Short mmCIF file of C-alpha atoms in Angstrom, two decimals:
data_model
loop_
_atom_site.label_atom_id
_atom_site.label_comp_id
_atom_site.label_asym_id
_atom_site.label_seq_id
_atom_site.Cartn_x
_atom_site.Cartn_y
_atom_site.Cartn_z
CA UNK A 286 83.94 26.99 -8.36
CA UNK A 287 83.45 24.19 -5.85
CA UNK A 288 80.47 26.07 -4.31
CA UNK A 289 78.87 26.39 -7.77
CA UNK A 290 79.24 22.65 -8.42
CA UNK A 291 77.71 21.80 -5.03
CA UNK A 292 74.85 24.24 -5.65
CA UNK A 293 74.18 22.72 -9.08
CA UNK A 294 74.18 19.25 -7.55
CA UNK A 295 71.57 20.33 -5.01
CA UNK A 296 69.41 21.88 -7.73
CA UNK A 297 69.64 18.73 -9.84
CA UNK A 298 68.77 16.59 -6.81
CA UNK A 299 65.67 18.63 -6.02
CA UNK A 300 64.67 18.56 -9.68
CA UNK A 301 64.93 14.78 -9.58
CA UNK A 302 62.67 14.64 -6.54
CA UNK A 303 60.08 16.90 -8.16
CA UNK A 304 60.06 14.85 -11.36
CA UNK A 305 58.37 11.73 -10.02
CA UNK A 306 58.57 8.66 -12.20
CA UNK A 307 55.15 7.75 -13.58
CA UNK A 308 53.79 5.76 -16.53
CA UNK A 309 52.57 7.67 -19.55
CA UNK A 310 49.15 6.06 -19.35
CA UNK A 311 47.18 4.09 -16.78
CA UNK A 312 44.46 1.84 -18.19
CA UNK A 313 41.81 0.47 -15.87
CA UNK A 314 39.71 -2.37 -17.30
CA UNK A 315 36.59 -3.62 -15.54
CA UNK A 316 34.85 -6.71 -16.94
CA UNK A 317 31.25 -6.63 -15.75
CA UNK A 318 30.15 -9.80 -13.86
CA UNK A 319 33.43 -11.66 -14.38
CA UNK A 320 34.18 -14.56 -12.04
CA UNK A 321 37.82 -15.42 -11.39
CA UNK A 322 36.84 -18.98 -12.23
CA UNK A 323 36.38 -18.07 -15.91
CA UNK A 324 40.14 -17.55 -16.24
CA UNK A 325 40.55 -21.17 -15.17
CA UNK A 326 37.52 -22.80 -16.81
CA UNK A 327 38.08 -21.33 -20.27
CA UNK A 328 41.88 -21.29 -20.13
CA UNK A 329 42.46 -24.10 -22.62
CA UNK A 330 40.53 -22.17 -25.26
CA UNK A 331 42.08 -18.72 -24.72
CA UNK A 332 44.75 -17.35 -27.06
CA UNK A 333 48.30 -16.78 -25.88
CA UNK A 334 48.05 -13.01 -26.18
CA UNK A 335 44.98 -11.95 -24.20
CA UNK A 336 44.19 -13.02 -20.65
CA UNK A 337 47.13 -15.45 -20.68
CA UNK A 338 49.55 -12.67 -21.61
CA UNK A 339 48.37 -10.65 -18.61
CA UNK A 340 48.64 -13.64 -16.28
CA UNK A 341 51.92 -15.03 -17.62
CA UNK A 342 53.77 -11.71 -17.85
CA UNK A 343 52.05 -9.62 -15.18
CA UNK A 344 50.97 -10.09 -11.58
CA UNK A 345 47.89 -12.16 -10.75
CA UNK A 346 45.94 -11.91 -7.50
CA UNK A 347 44.01 -15.18 -7.50
CA UNK A 348 42.07 -14.48 -4.31
CA UNK A 349 40.64 -10.96 -4.76
CA UNK A 350 37.24 -10.32 -3.16
CA UNK A 351 34.63 -7.67 -2.57
CA UNK A 352 34.32 -6.88 1.13
CA UNK A 353 30.75 -5.53 1.29
CA UNK A 354 27.18 -6.23 0.28
CA UNK A 355 25.42 -5.52 -2.11
CA UNK A 356 27.73 -6.67 -4.91
CA UNK A 357 26.23 -4.72 -7.80
CA UNK A 358 27.66 -2.83 -10.78
CA UNK A 359 27.60 0.77 -9.54
CA UNK A 360 28.98 0.07 -6.04
CA UNK A 361 31.61 -2.17 -7.64
CA UNK A 362 32.93 0.47 -10.03
CA UNK A 363 32.85 3.10 -7.29
CA UNK A 364 34.71 0.87 -4.82
CA UNK A 365 37.44 -0.09 -7.30
CA UNK A 366 38.28 3.52 -8.04
CA UNK A 367 37.71 5.12 -4.60
CA UNK A 368 39.36 2.41 -2.52
CA UNK A 369 36.46 2.37 -0.10
CA UNK A 370 32.99 0.86 0.27
CA UNK A 371 29.38 2.11 -0.13
CA UNK A 372 29.27 2.97 3.59
CA UNK A 373 31.70 5.80 2.73
CA UNK A 374 31.38 6.58 -0.99
CA UNK A 375 27.57 6.53 -0.91
CA UNK A 376 26.83 4.45 -4.01
CA UNK A 377 24.74 1.77 -2.28
CA UNK A 378 23.23 0.18 -5.40
CA UNK A 379 22.53 0.71 -9.07
CA UNK A 380 19.24 2.21 -8.00
CA UNK A 381 17.80 2.31 -4.52
CA UNK A 382 15.06 3.71 -2.35
CA UNK A 383 16.59 6.65 -0.50
CA UNK A 384 15.30 7.05 3.03
CA UNK A 385 16.29 10.73 3.18
CA UNK A 386 14.63 11.58 -0.16
CA UNK A 387 11.68 9.22 0.27
CA UNK A 388 11.89 8.01 -3.32
CA UNK A 389 13.77 5.79 -5.75
CA UNK A 390 17.01 7.20 -7.13
CA UNK A 391 19.53 6.06 -9.72
CA UNK A 392 23.24 6.04 -8.93
CA UNK A 393 24.27 8.69 -11.47
CA UNK A 394 21.05 10.70 -11.77
CA UNK A 395 21.56 14.44 -12.16
CA UNK A 396 18.59 16.55 -13.24
CA UNK A 397 20.80 19.65 -13.56
CA UNK A 398 22.60 18.38 -16.69
CA UNK A 399 21.43 17.41 -20.16
CA UNK A 400 22.35 14.97 -22.90
CA UNK A 401 24.98 15.85 -25.46
CA UNK A 402 25.05 13.69 -28.56
CA UNK A 403 22.41 11.56 -30.24
CA UNK A 404 20.66 10.16 -27.20
CA UNK A 405 17.36 10.56 -25.40
CA UNK A 406 16.81 13.24 -22.77
CA UNK A 407 16.95 10.69 -19.95
CA UNK A 408 20.13 8.97 -21.19
CA UNK A 409 22.26 12.04 -20.60
CA UNK A 410 20.94 13.38 -17.29
CA UNK A 411 23.91 11.77 -15.57
CA UNK A 412 26.97 12.84 -13.57
CA UNK A 413 29.12 11.66 -10.63
CA UNK A 414 27.46 14.05 -8.15
CA UNK A 415 26.10 11.19 -5.97
CA UNK A 416 29.63 9.81 -5.46
CA UNK A 417 30.72 11.22 -2.10
CA UNK A 418 34.48 10.59 -2.25
CA UNK A 419 37.29 11.15 -4.73
CA UNK A 420 38.63 8.49 -7.08
CA UNK A 421 42.17 7.59 -8.06
CA UNK A 422 41.40 9.29 -11.38
CA UNK A 423 40.47 12.48 -9.48
CA UNK A 424 43.72 12.35 -7.55
CA UNK A 425 45.72 12.01 -10.76
CA UNK A 426 44.00 15.11 -12.13
CA UNK A 427 44.87 17.02 -8.96
CA UNK A 428 48.46 15.72 -8.86
CA UNK A 429 49.13 16.90 -12.41
CA UNK A 430 47.40 20.25 -11.88
CA UNK A 431 44.66 19.04 -14.26
CA UNK A 432 47.17 18.49 -17.08
CA UNK A 433 46.85 14.70 -17.09
CA UNK A 434 43.76 13.65 -19.01
CA UNK A 435 41.10 11.29 -17.62
CA UNK A 436 38.54 9.67 -19.91
CA UNK A 437 36.01 7.02 -18.92
CA UNK A 438 33.91 4.86 -21.23
CA UNK A 439 31.45 1.98 -21.10
CA UNK A 440 28.24 0.74 -22.66
CA UNK A 441 26.65 1.62 -19.28
CA UNK A 442 26.50 5.18 -17.98
CA UNK A 443 27.49 4.09 -14.46
CA UNK A 444 30.42 2.07 -15.81
CA UNK A 445 31.81 5.20 -17.49
CA UNK A 446 30.94 7.93 -14.99
CA UNK A 447 31.91 6.50 -11.61
CA UNK A 448 35.46 5.33 -12.55
CA UNK A 449 36.19 8.65 -14.30
CA UNK A 450 35.39 10.58 -11.13
CA UNK A 451 34.48 14.20 -10.52
CA UNK A 452 37.24 15.92 -12.50
CA UNK A 453 37.28 13.82 -15.68
CA UNK A 454 37.76 15.45 -19.05
CA UNK A 455 35.06 13.17 -20.44
CA UNK A 456 32.90 10.16 -19.76
CA UNK A 457 31.12 8.47 -22.68
CA UNK A 458 28.41 5.80 -22.66
CA UNK A 459 26.35 4.00 -25.26
CA UNK A 460 22.89 5.08 -26.36
CA UNK A 461 20.18 2.88 -27.85
CA UNK A 462 20.66 5.03 -30.98
CA UNK A 463 24.07 3.40 -31.51
CA UNK A 464 25.97 6.56 -30.56
CA UNK A 465 28.27 7.25 -27.66
CA UNK A 466 26.84 10.13 -25.65
CA UNK A 467 27.79 12.22 -22.64
CA UNK A 468 26.30 15.04 -20.54
CA UNK A 469 26.79 18.75 -20.08
CA UNK A 470 28.58 17.96 -16.82
CA UNK A 471 31.64 17.39 -19.03
CA UNK A 472 31.21 19.94 -21.82
CA UNK A 473 28.82 21.80 -24.08
CA UNK A 474 29.23 19.51 -27.08
CA UNK A 475 30.90 16.23 -27.96
CA UNK A 476 34.47 16.36 -29.24
CA UNK A 477 34.51 16.39 -33.04
CA UNK A 478 36.15 12.99 -33.20
CA UNK A 479 33.28 11.42 -31.19
CA UNK A 480 30.69 13.03 -33.47
CA UNK A 481 32.58 11.70 -36.48
CA UNK A 482 32.86 8.23 -34.94
CA UNK A 483 29.13 8.15 -34.20
CA UNK A 484 28.26 9.21 -37.74
CA UNK A 485 30.08 6.16 -39.11
CA UNK A 486 27.64 3.76 -37.36
CA UNK A 487 30.29 1.19 -36.44
CA UNK A 488 27.71 -0.97 -34.69
CA UNK A 489 26.24 -1.94 -38.06
CA UNK A 490 29.42 -3.87 -38.91
CA UNK A 491 28.52 -6.32 -36.16
CA UNK A 492 24.79 -6.35 -36.87
CA UNK A 493 25.48 -7.25 -40.50
CA UNK A 494 27.71 -10.25 -39.75
CA UNK A 495 25.45 -11.89 -37.15
CA UNK A 496 26.54 -13.97 -34.18
CA UNK A 497 27.73 -17.50 -34.71
CA UNK A 498 30.20 -19.51 -32.66
CA UNK A 499 33.80 -18.33 -32.82
CA UNK A 500 35.11 -21.90 -32.69
CA UNK A 501 33.79 -25.40 -33.50
CA UNK A 502 31.00 -26.56 -31.18
CA UNK A 503 33.27 -29.28 -29.74
CA UNK A 504 35.38 -26.54 -28.10
CA UNK A 505 32.48 -25.50 -25.85
CA UNK A 506 32.59 -28.59 -23.67
CA UNK A 507 32.89 -26.42 -20.53
CA UNK A 508 29.30 -25.28 -21.06
CA UNK A 509 25.83 -26.81 -21.10
CA UNK A 510 24.11 -27.67 -24.38
CA UNK A 511 22.89 -24.89 -26.64
CA UNK A 512 19.24 -24.09 -25.86
CA UNK A 513 19.30 -25.39 -22.29
CA UNK A 514 16.39 -24.67 -19.91
CA UNK A 515 18.37 -22.17 -17.80
CA UNK A 516 18.65 -19.50 -20.51
CA UNK A 517 16.42 -16.52 -21.28
CA UNK A 518 15.59 -15.41 -24.80
CA UNK A 519 17.94 -12.86 -26.34
CA UNK A 520 15.75 -9.85 -27.00
CA UNK A 521 12.80 -12.14 -27.68
CA UNK A 522 14.81 -14.60 -29.79
CA UNK A 523 15.32 -18.25 -28.82
CA UNK A 524 18.88 -18.61 -27.40
CA UNK A 525 20.28 -20.86 -30.14
CA UNK A 526 23.18 -20.25 -32.52
CA UNK A 527 23.41 -18.71 -35.05
CA UNK A 528 21.69 -15.39 -34.27
CA UNK A 529 20.28 -13.32 -37.13
CA UNK A 530 21.13 -9.87 -35.80
CA UNK A 531 19.61 -8.04 -38.76
CA UNK A 532 16.19 -9.40 -37.83
CA UNK A 533 16.74 -8.60 -34.16
CA UNK A 534 17.85 -5.06 -35.01
CA UNK A 535 14.83 -4.51 -37.25
CA UNK A 536 12.51 -5.36 -34.34
CA UNK A 537 14.43 -3.32 -31.75
CA UNK A 538 17.22 -0.73 -31.98
CA UNK A 539 21.01 -0.44 -31.74
CA UNK A 540 20.78 -1.18 -28.02
CA UNK A 541 20.87 -4.90 -28.83
CA UNK A 542 24.66 -4.58 -29.14
CA UNK A 543 24.73 -4.56 -25.34
CA UNK A 544 23.36 -8.13 -25.30
CA UNK A 545 26.09 -9.44 -27.62
CA UNK A 546 29.85 -9.98 -27.31
CA UNK A 547 30.25 -7.36 -30.04
CA UNK A 548 29.47 -4.65 -27.49
CA UNK A 549 32.95 -5.29 -26.11
CA UNK A 550 34.51 -5.03 -29.57
CA UNK A 551 32.71 -1.76 -30.24
CA UNK A 552 33.96 -0.32 -26.97
CA UNK A 553 37.55 -1.40 -27.65
CA UNK A 554 37.37 0.25 -31.06
CA UNK A 555 36.10 3.45 -29.41
CA UNK A 556 38.88 3.25 -26.78
CA UNK A 557 41.55 3.06 -29.47
CA UNK A 558 40.02 6.08 -31.18
CA UNK A 559 40.08 8.00 -27.87
CA UNK A 560 43.77 7.19 -27.34
CA UNK A 561 44.54 8.42 -30.84
CA UNK A 562 42.42 11.57 -30.93
CA UNK A 563 43.00 12.67 -27.32
CA UNK A 564 46.74 11.84 -27.59
CA UNK A 565 46.61 9.76 -24.42
CA UNK A 566 50.03 8.59 -23.24
CA UNK A 567 51.85 10.79 -25.74
CA UNK A 568 53.78 13.00 -23.30
CA UNK A 569 55.40 12.72 -19.88
CA UNK A 570 52.26 13.73 -17.99
CA UNK A 571 50.31 10.64 -17.00
CA UNK A 572 46.84 10.13 -18.46
CA UNK A 573 44.18 7.66 -17.27
CA UNK A 574 41.72 5.71 -19.42
CA UNK A 575 38.94 3.70 -17.76
CA UNK A 576 37.21 1.04 -19.86
CA UNK A 577 34.30 -1.05 -18.58
CA UNK A 578 33.19 -3.99 -20.73
CA UNK A 579 29.47 -4.48 -20.07
CA UNK A 580 28.34 -7.14 -22.56
CA UNK A 581 29.59 -9.90 -20.27
CA UNK A 582 27.05 -8.79 -17.67
CA UNK A 583 24.13 -8.72 -20.09
CA UNK A 584 24.97 -12.19 -21.40
CA UNK A 585 25.51 -13.50 -17.88
CA UNK A 586 22.17 -12.18 -16.64
CA UNK A 587 20.32 -13.51 -19.66
CA UNK A 588 21.93 -16.83 -20.48
CA UNK A 589 23.75 -17.65 -17.26
CA UNK A 590 27.27 -18.79 -16.35
CA UNK A 591 26.97 -22.24 -17.93
CA UNK A 592 25.76 -21.13 -21.36
CA UNK A 593 27.62 -21.47 -24.64
CA UNK A 594 26.75 -17.80 -25.23
CA UNK A 595 28.76 -16.79 -22.17
CA UNK A 596 31.74 -18.95 -23.08
CA UNK A 597 31.76 -17.58 -26.62
CA UNK A 598 31.59 -14.04 -25.20
CA UNK A 599 34.70 -14.66 -23.11
CA UNK A 600 36.62 -16.33 -25.94
CA UNK A 601 35.89 -13.27 -28.05
CA UNK A 602 36.77 -10.87 -25.23
CA UNK A 603 40.11 -12.66 -24.91
CA UNK A 604 40.88 -11.73 -28.53
CA UNK A 605 39.66 -8.19 -27.90
CA UNK A 606 42.04 -7.85 -24.95
CA UNK A 607 44.88 -9.24 -27.08
CA UNK A 608 44.20 -6.73 -29.84
CA UNK A 609 44.01 -3.87 -27.34
CA UNK A 610 47.35 -4.82 -25.77
CA UNK A 611 48.97 -4.86 -29.19
CA UNK A 612 47.52 -1.43 -29.90
CA UNK A 613 48.88 -0.07 -26.62
CA UNK A 614 52.32 -1.53 -27.34
CA UNK A 615 52.39 0.18 -30.72
CA UNK A 616 50.82 3.53 -29.85
CA UNK A 617 51.86 4.15 -26.24
CA UNK A 618 54.86 1.86 -26.08
CA UNK A 619 55.47 -1.43 -24.31
CA UNK A 620 56.52 -0.60 -20.77
CA UNK A 621 55.03 2.91 -20.91
CA UNK A 622 51.55 1.98 -19.68
CA UNK A 623 50.29 0.49 -16.44
CA UNK A 624 47.19 -1.67 -16.89
CA UNK A 625 44.97 -3.45 -14.41
CA UNK A 626 41.97 -5.69 -15.05
CA UNK A 627 39.31 -6.66 -12.55
CA UNK A 628 35.52 -7.00 -12.27
CA UNK A 629 32.76 -5.06 -10.52
CA UNK A 630 31.30 -8.28 -9.06
CA UNK A 631 31.06 -11.95 -9.98
CA UNK A 632 27.83 -13.96 -10.27
CA UNK A 633 25.85 -16.86 -8.87
CA UNK A 634 25.05 -20.19 -10.46
CA UNK A 635 21.49 -20.50 -11.73
CA UNK A 636 19.51 -21.80 -8.72
CA UNK A 637 17.25 -24.02 -10.83
CA UNK A 638 20.30 -25.67 -12.40
CA UNK A 639 21.66 -26.38 -8.92
CA UNK A 640 18.29 -27.70 -7.75
CA UNK A 641 18.05 -29.98 -10.77
CA UNK A 642 21.41 -31.38 -9.73
CA UNK A 643 20.16 -32.17 -6.18
CA UNK A 644 21.27 -29.03 -4.32
CA UNK A 645 18.15 -28.01 -2.35
CA UNK A 646 18.02 -24.30 -3.21
CA UNK A 647 15.76 -22.16 -5.38
CA UNK A 648 15.21 -18.78 -6.96
CA UNK A 649 12.63 -16.40 -5.51
CA UNK A 650 11.34 -13.20 -7.06
CA UNK A 651 11.80 -9.97 -5.07
CA UNK A 652 8.20 -9.09 -5.99
CA UNK A 653 7.01 -12.28 -4.27
CA UNK A 654 9.05 -11.42 -1.18
CA UNK A 655 7.50 -7.96 -1.08
CA UNK A 656 4.00 -9.39 -1.57
CA UNK A 657 4.55 -11.71 1.39
CA UNK A 658 5.83 -8.84 3.54
CA UNK A 659 2.78 -6.71 2.77
CA UNK A 660 0.38 -9.57 3.54
CA UNK A 661 2.14 -10.27 6.84
CA UNK A 662 1.94 -6.59 7.74
CA UNK A 663 -1.78 -6.34 7.00
CA UNK A 664 -2.56 -9.59 8.81
CA UNK A 665 -0.50 -8.62 11.86
CA UNK A 666 -0.94 -4.87 12.20
CA UNK A 667 -4.08 -4.18 10.17
CA UNK A 668 -2.11 -1.86 7.91
CA UNK A 669 0.49 -2.10 5.15
CA UNK A 670 3.65 -0.78 6.81
CA UNK A 671 5.96 -1.70 3.91
CA UNK A 672 7.21 1.43 2.20
CA UNK A 673 9.68 -0.36 -0.07
CA UNK A 674 11.63 -3.60 -0.50
CA UNK A 675 14.66 -3.81 -2.77
CA UNK A 676 18.38 -4.62 -2.74
CA UNK A 677 17.71 -6.79 0.36
CA UNK A 678 16.56 -3.65 2.22
CA UNK A 679 13.15 -3.27 3.89
CA UNK A 680 11.81 0.22 4.61
CA UNK A 681 8.84 0.91 6.88
CA UNK A 682 6.25 3.62 6.35
CA UNK A 683 6.81 5.69 9.47
CA UNK A 684 3.85 7.97 8.83
CA UNK A 685 1.40 5.03 8.89
CA UNK A 686 3.17 3.60 11.95
CA UNK A 687 2.72 6.92 13.75
CA UNK A 688 -0.95 7.12 12.77
CA UNK A 689 -1.52 3.61 14.15
CA UNK A 690 0.52 4.22 17.30
CA UNK A 691 3.06 1.51 16.48
CA UNK A 692 6.55 1.43 18.00
CA UNK A 693 9.43 0.92 15.60
CA UNK A 694 11.26 -1.63 17.76
CA UNK A 695 8.19 -3.86 18.06
CA UNK A 696 7.53 -3.64 14.32
CA UNK A 697 11.12 -4.52 13.50
CA UNK A 698 11.11 -7.49 15.85
CA UNK A 699 7.83 -8.78 14.46
CA UNK A 700 8.99 -8.55 10.84
CA UNK A 701 12.33 -10.07 11.77
CA UNK A 702 10.60 -13.10 13.29
CA UNK A 703 8.41 -13.46 10.19
CA UNK A 704 11.36 -13.25 7.81
CA UNK A 705 13.30 -15.88 9.75
CA UNK A 706 10.49 -18.33 8.93
CA UNK A 707 11.14 -17.91 5.19
CA UNK A 708 13.03 -20.70 3.49
CA UNK A 709 15.64 -18.49 1.85
CA UNK A 710 16.51 -16.24 4.83
CA UNK A 711 19.70 -16.84 6.83
CA UNK A 712 19.79 -13.69 8.99
CA UNK A 713 17.97 -10.37 9.39
CA UNK A 714 19.76 -7.33 10.74
CA UNK A 715 18.24 -4.13 12.10
CA UNK A 716 19.68 -0.68 11.50
CA UNK A 717 20.82 -0.59 15.12
CA UNK A 718 22.66 -3.91 14.81
CA UNK A 719 24.35 -2.78 11.60
CA UNK A 720 25.53 0.56 13.02
CA UNK A 721 26.77 -1.14 16.21
CA UNK A 722 28.76 -3.74 14.26
CA UNK A 723 31.63 -4.98 16.43
CA UNK A 724 33.46 -6.87 13.70
CA UNK A 725 32.77 -10.29 15.20
CA UNK A 726 29.99 -11.27 12.77
CA UNK A 727 31.60 -12.08 9.39
CA UNK A 728 28.53 -11.34 7.27
CA UNK A 729 27.43 -8.33 9.30
CA UNK A 730 30.79 -6.77 8.40
CA UNK A 731 29.83 -7.03 4.72
CA UNK A 732 26.45 -5.47 5.33
CA UNK A 733 27.86 -2.66 7.49
CA UNK A 734 30.40 -1.72 4.83
CA UNK A 735 27.58 -1.48 2.28
CA UNK A 736 25.21 0.46 4.54
CA UNK A 737 24.63 4.22 4.52
CA UNK A 738 22.28 5.21 7.35
CA UNK A 739 20.82 8.11 5.35
CA UNK A 740 19.91 5.89 2.40
CA UNK A 741 19.49 2.26 3.45
CA UNK A 742 16.61 0.39 5.08
CA UNK A 743 15.28 -0.34 8.55
CA UNK A 744 16.05 -4.04 8.08
CA UNK A 745 18.58 -5.77 5.81
CA UNK A 746 18.06 -9.41 4.82
CA UNK A 747 20.81 -11.95 4.24
CA UNK A 748 19.72 -14.93 2.19
CA UNK A 749 21.23 -18.39 2.54
CA UNK A 750 24.04 -19.40 0.16
CA UNK A 751 23.00 -20.24 -3.42
CA UNK A 752 19.44 -18.90 -3.05
CA UNK A 753 18.93 -16.16 -5.59
CA UNK A 754 16.45 -13.30 -5.72
CA UNK A 755 15.99 -13.48 -9.47
CA UNK A 756 14.02 -15.25 -12.19
CA UNK A 757 14.26 -18.92 -13.15
CA UNK A 758 16.67 -18.33 -16.05
CA UNK A 759 20.04 -16.61 -16.27
CA UNK A 760 21.69 -15.36 -13.11
CA UNK A 761 22.29 -12.39 -10.86
CA UNK A 762 24.51 -11.23 -7.98
CA UNK A 763 24.47 -9.04 -4.90
CA UNK A 764 25.34 -11.28 -1.93
CA UNK A 765 28.46 -11.47 0.27
CA UNK A 766 29.14 -15.08 -0.73
CA UNK A 767 32.26 -15.99 -2.68
CA UNK A 768 30.40 -16.69 -5.92
CA UNK A 769 29.52 -12.96 -5.99
CA UNK A 770 32.69 -11.52 -4.41
CA UNK A 771 35.55 -13.48 -6.05
CA UNK A 772 36.86 -11.56 -9.06
CA UNK A 773 40.05 -11.43 -11.13
CA UNK A 774 42.72 -8.85 -10.40
CA UNK A 775 45.57 -8.64 -12.90
CA UNK A 776 48.30 -5.99 -13.10
CA UNK A 777 50.47 -5.63 -16.17
CA UNK A 778 52.99 -3.29 -17.78
CA UNK A 779 54.92 -0.40 -16.29
CA UNK A 780 57.13 -1.60 -13.39
CA UNK A 781 55.00 -4.71 -12.83
CA UNK A 782 57.02 -7.85 -12.22
CA UNK A 783 55.74 -11.29 -13.07
CA UNK A 784 54.22 -13.09 -10.11
CA UNK A 785 51.12 -14.32 -8.35
CA UNK A 786 49.50 -14.32 -4.94
CA UNK A 787 46.91 -16.59 -3.35
CA UNK A 788 46.51 -14.52 -0.19
CA UNK A 789 43.04 -13.07 0.27
CA UNK A 790 42.84 -9.44 -0.87
CA UNK A 791 40.11 -6.79 -0.89
CA UNK A 792 38.95 -4.83 -3.93
CA UNK A 793 39.43 -1.60 -1.96
CA UNK A 794 43.20 -2.15 -2.09
CA UNK A 795 43.43 -1.42 -5.82
CA UNK A 796 43.02 2.38 -5.79
CA UNK A 797 45.49 3.11 -2.97
CA UNK A 798 47.99 0.73 -4.57
CA UNK A 799 47.83 2.67 -7.83
CA UNK A 800 48.16 5.91 -5.85
CA UNK A 801 51.38 4.63 -4.28
CA UNK A 802 52.59 3.22 -7.57
CA UNK A 803 52.21 6.45 -9.54
CA UNK A 804 53.01 8.76 -6.60
CA UNK A 805 49.73 10.65 -6.14
CA UNK A 806 47.53 11.25 -3.09
CA UNK A 807 45.17 8.57 -1.85
CA UNK A 808 41.49 8.98 -2.75
CA UNK A 809 40.06 10.83 0.24
CA UNK A 810 37.81 8.04 1.55
CA UNK A 811 40.13 5.08 1.07
CA UNK A 812 41.01 2.62 3.81
CA UNK A 813 44.61 2.91 2.51
CA UNK A 814 45.48 -0.80 2.56
CA UNK A 815 47.72 -1.62 -0.40
CA UNK A 816 48.82 -4.62 -2.46
CA UNK A 817 52.44 -4.67 -1.35
CA UNK A 818 53.37 -7.42 -3.81
CA UNK A 819 53.38 -5.04 -6.79
CA UNK A 820 54.98 -2.14 -4.91
CA UNK A 821 58.17 -4.01 -4.01
#
């Protein structure tokens, strides 16, 4: 009898080990182009139940940064979920000139698949095939023997596809038709609930009500005046409240939702429908939902970080987050879900605004930089040696160099000397310098981590702080400076204690931390550094 009891105890013990404790649902939220500063600047106007609930009841990393350049959307999403940088995962931009292919490519291009749903042919030729490493969502699928569901969604294809990884059940993104679409990489037809949702044309609810300020104008004292000179038009319309969205829609299509805060509301509504119809978080096998809010990026690019439009977008997103948390509490259960919120990059101040306030910087168009490079080449070498310039990368036309008997090292040195005479340029690095990075040059480390030798350029340019390769209105991002790298990182929910840290952290720590938290393997390319504060 005693032997039987001991044997049963051993069996129970092993069963306990096998049954790892995990949340029912992991929710990853990425807010496109969100600066950590916005959580401070707009704090007085936020509700108690959105961003403040996450910060007051969860764990806040105040000093989270990207650790590579270029800080763009696709590399950002890939790095969050793989726990590594473009050097390893291969997503070196949103689109880039590929040295090995000799042509421009888009981060999620896949000519072997087709659109499913009401979208154009081009909108659906997308998959994660260009992502070279696994994601934390992939590792969850493997750990649960593909029983745990993974669904990714965004207004942008890249914001849905890259977080969801290679083994996702589905990734959905928004079409200019107003429908959420996908590709045959994931299935032969959309789930019935998505088709039904699309048929209801939810976007029209927002078009019909227009866009006016959420709160009295006096609340927006953290922003510049409405209709300031640093804003672009919104789809051809003067950037002044209120916006007549019916007129804008009549002249365009349902894609205008992307330019409005309502794009975030539409996505949240779709996320709630996915949780309901896919029964996410309804059993003991962990599921993973990735949600990327893109409207913040469109508004930031167009109207800039000091616009009333941007502030209103964040005040509305705060309410959207609050509503989503309430939904999760009710439908998954408070304490049953693990949620994190971060951003794929931050964003620069408008350079003209800074210049007008006596900071001697400026914006410069990439097309003007390229024009100058081509003129220098023709004047110096008698031939245009510039194959491509983009994403701070300069590629040389090696065929023309060979025809003209030019040595690569001499060409590189000559162009490097020319570039260093340009007002905006701080440093220029050659491929050889990047690949031989010793770790002693702070900014070279950023460039090396974002550099794939099979895809990136012969030279990489680092501009001076606050200079921006963009137009005179709105803003952009892409540099290794803190205004582009400093993003929020909030953890909330399942086994997350209240707290905060001001130690500097790297975005690549998120995925391995989640892996440790939910007891699955690390993504295969991760650097494996974790955020110990939320594992204790």
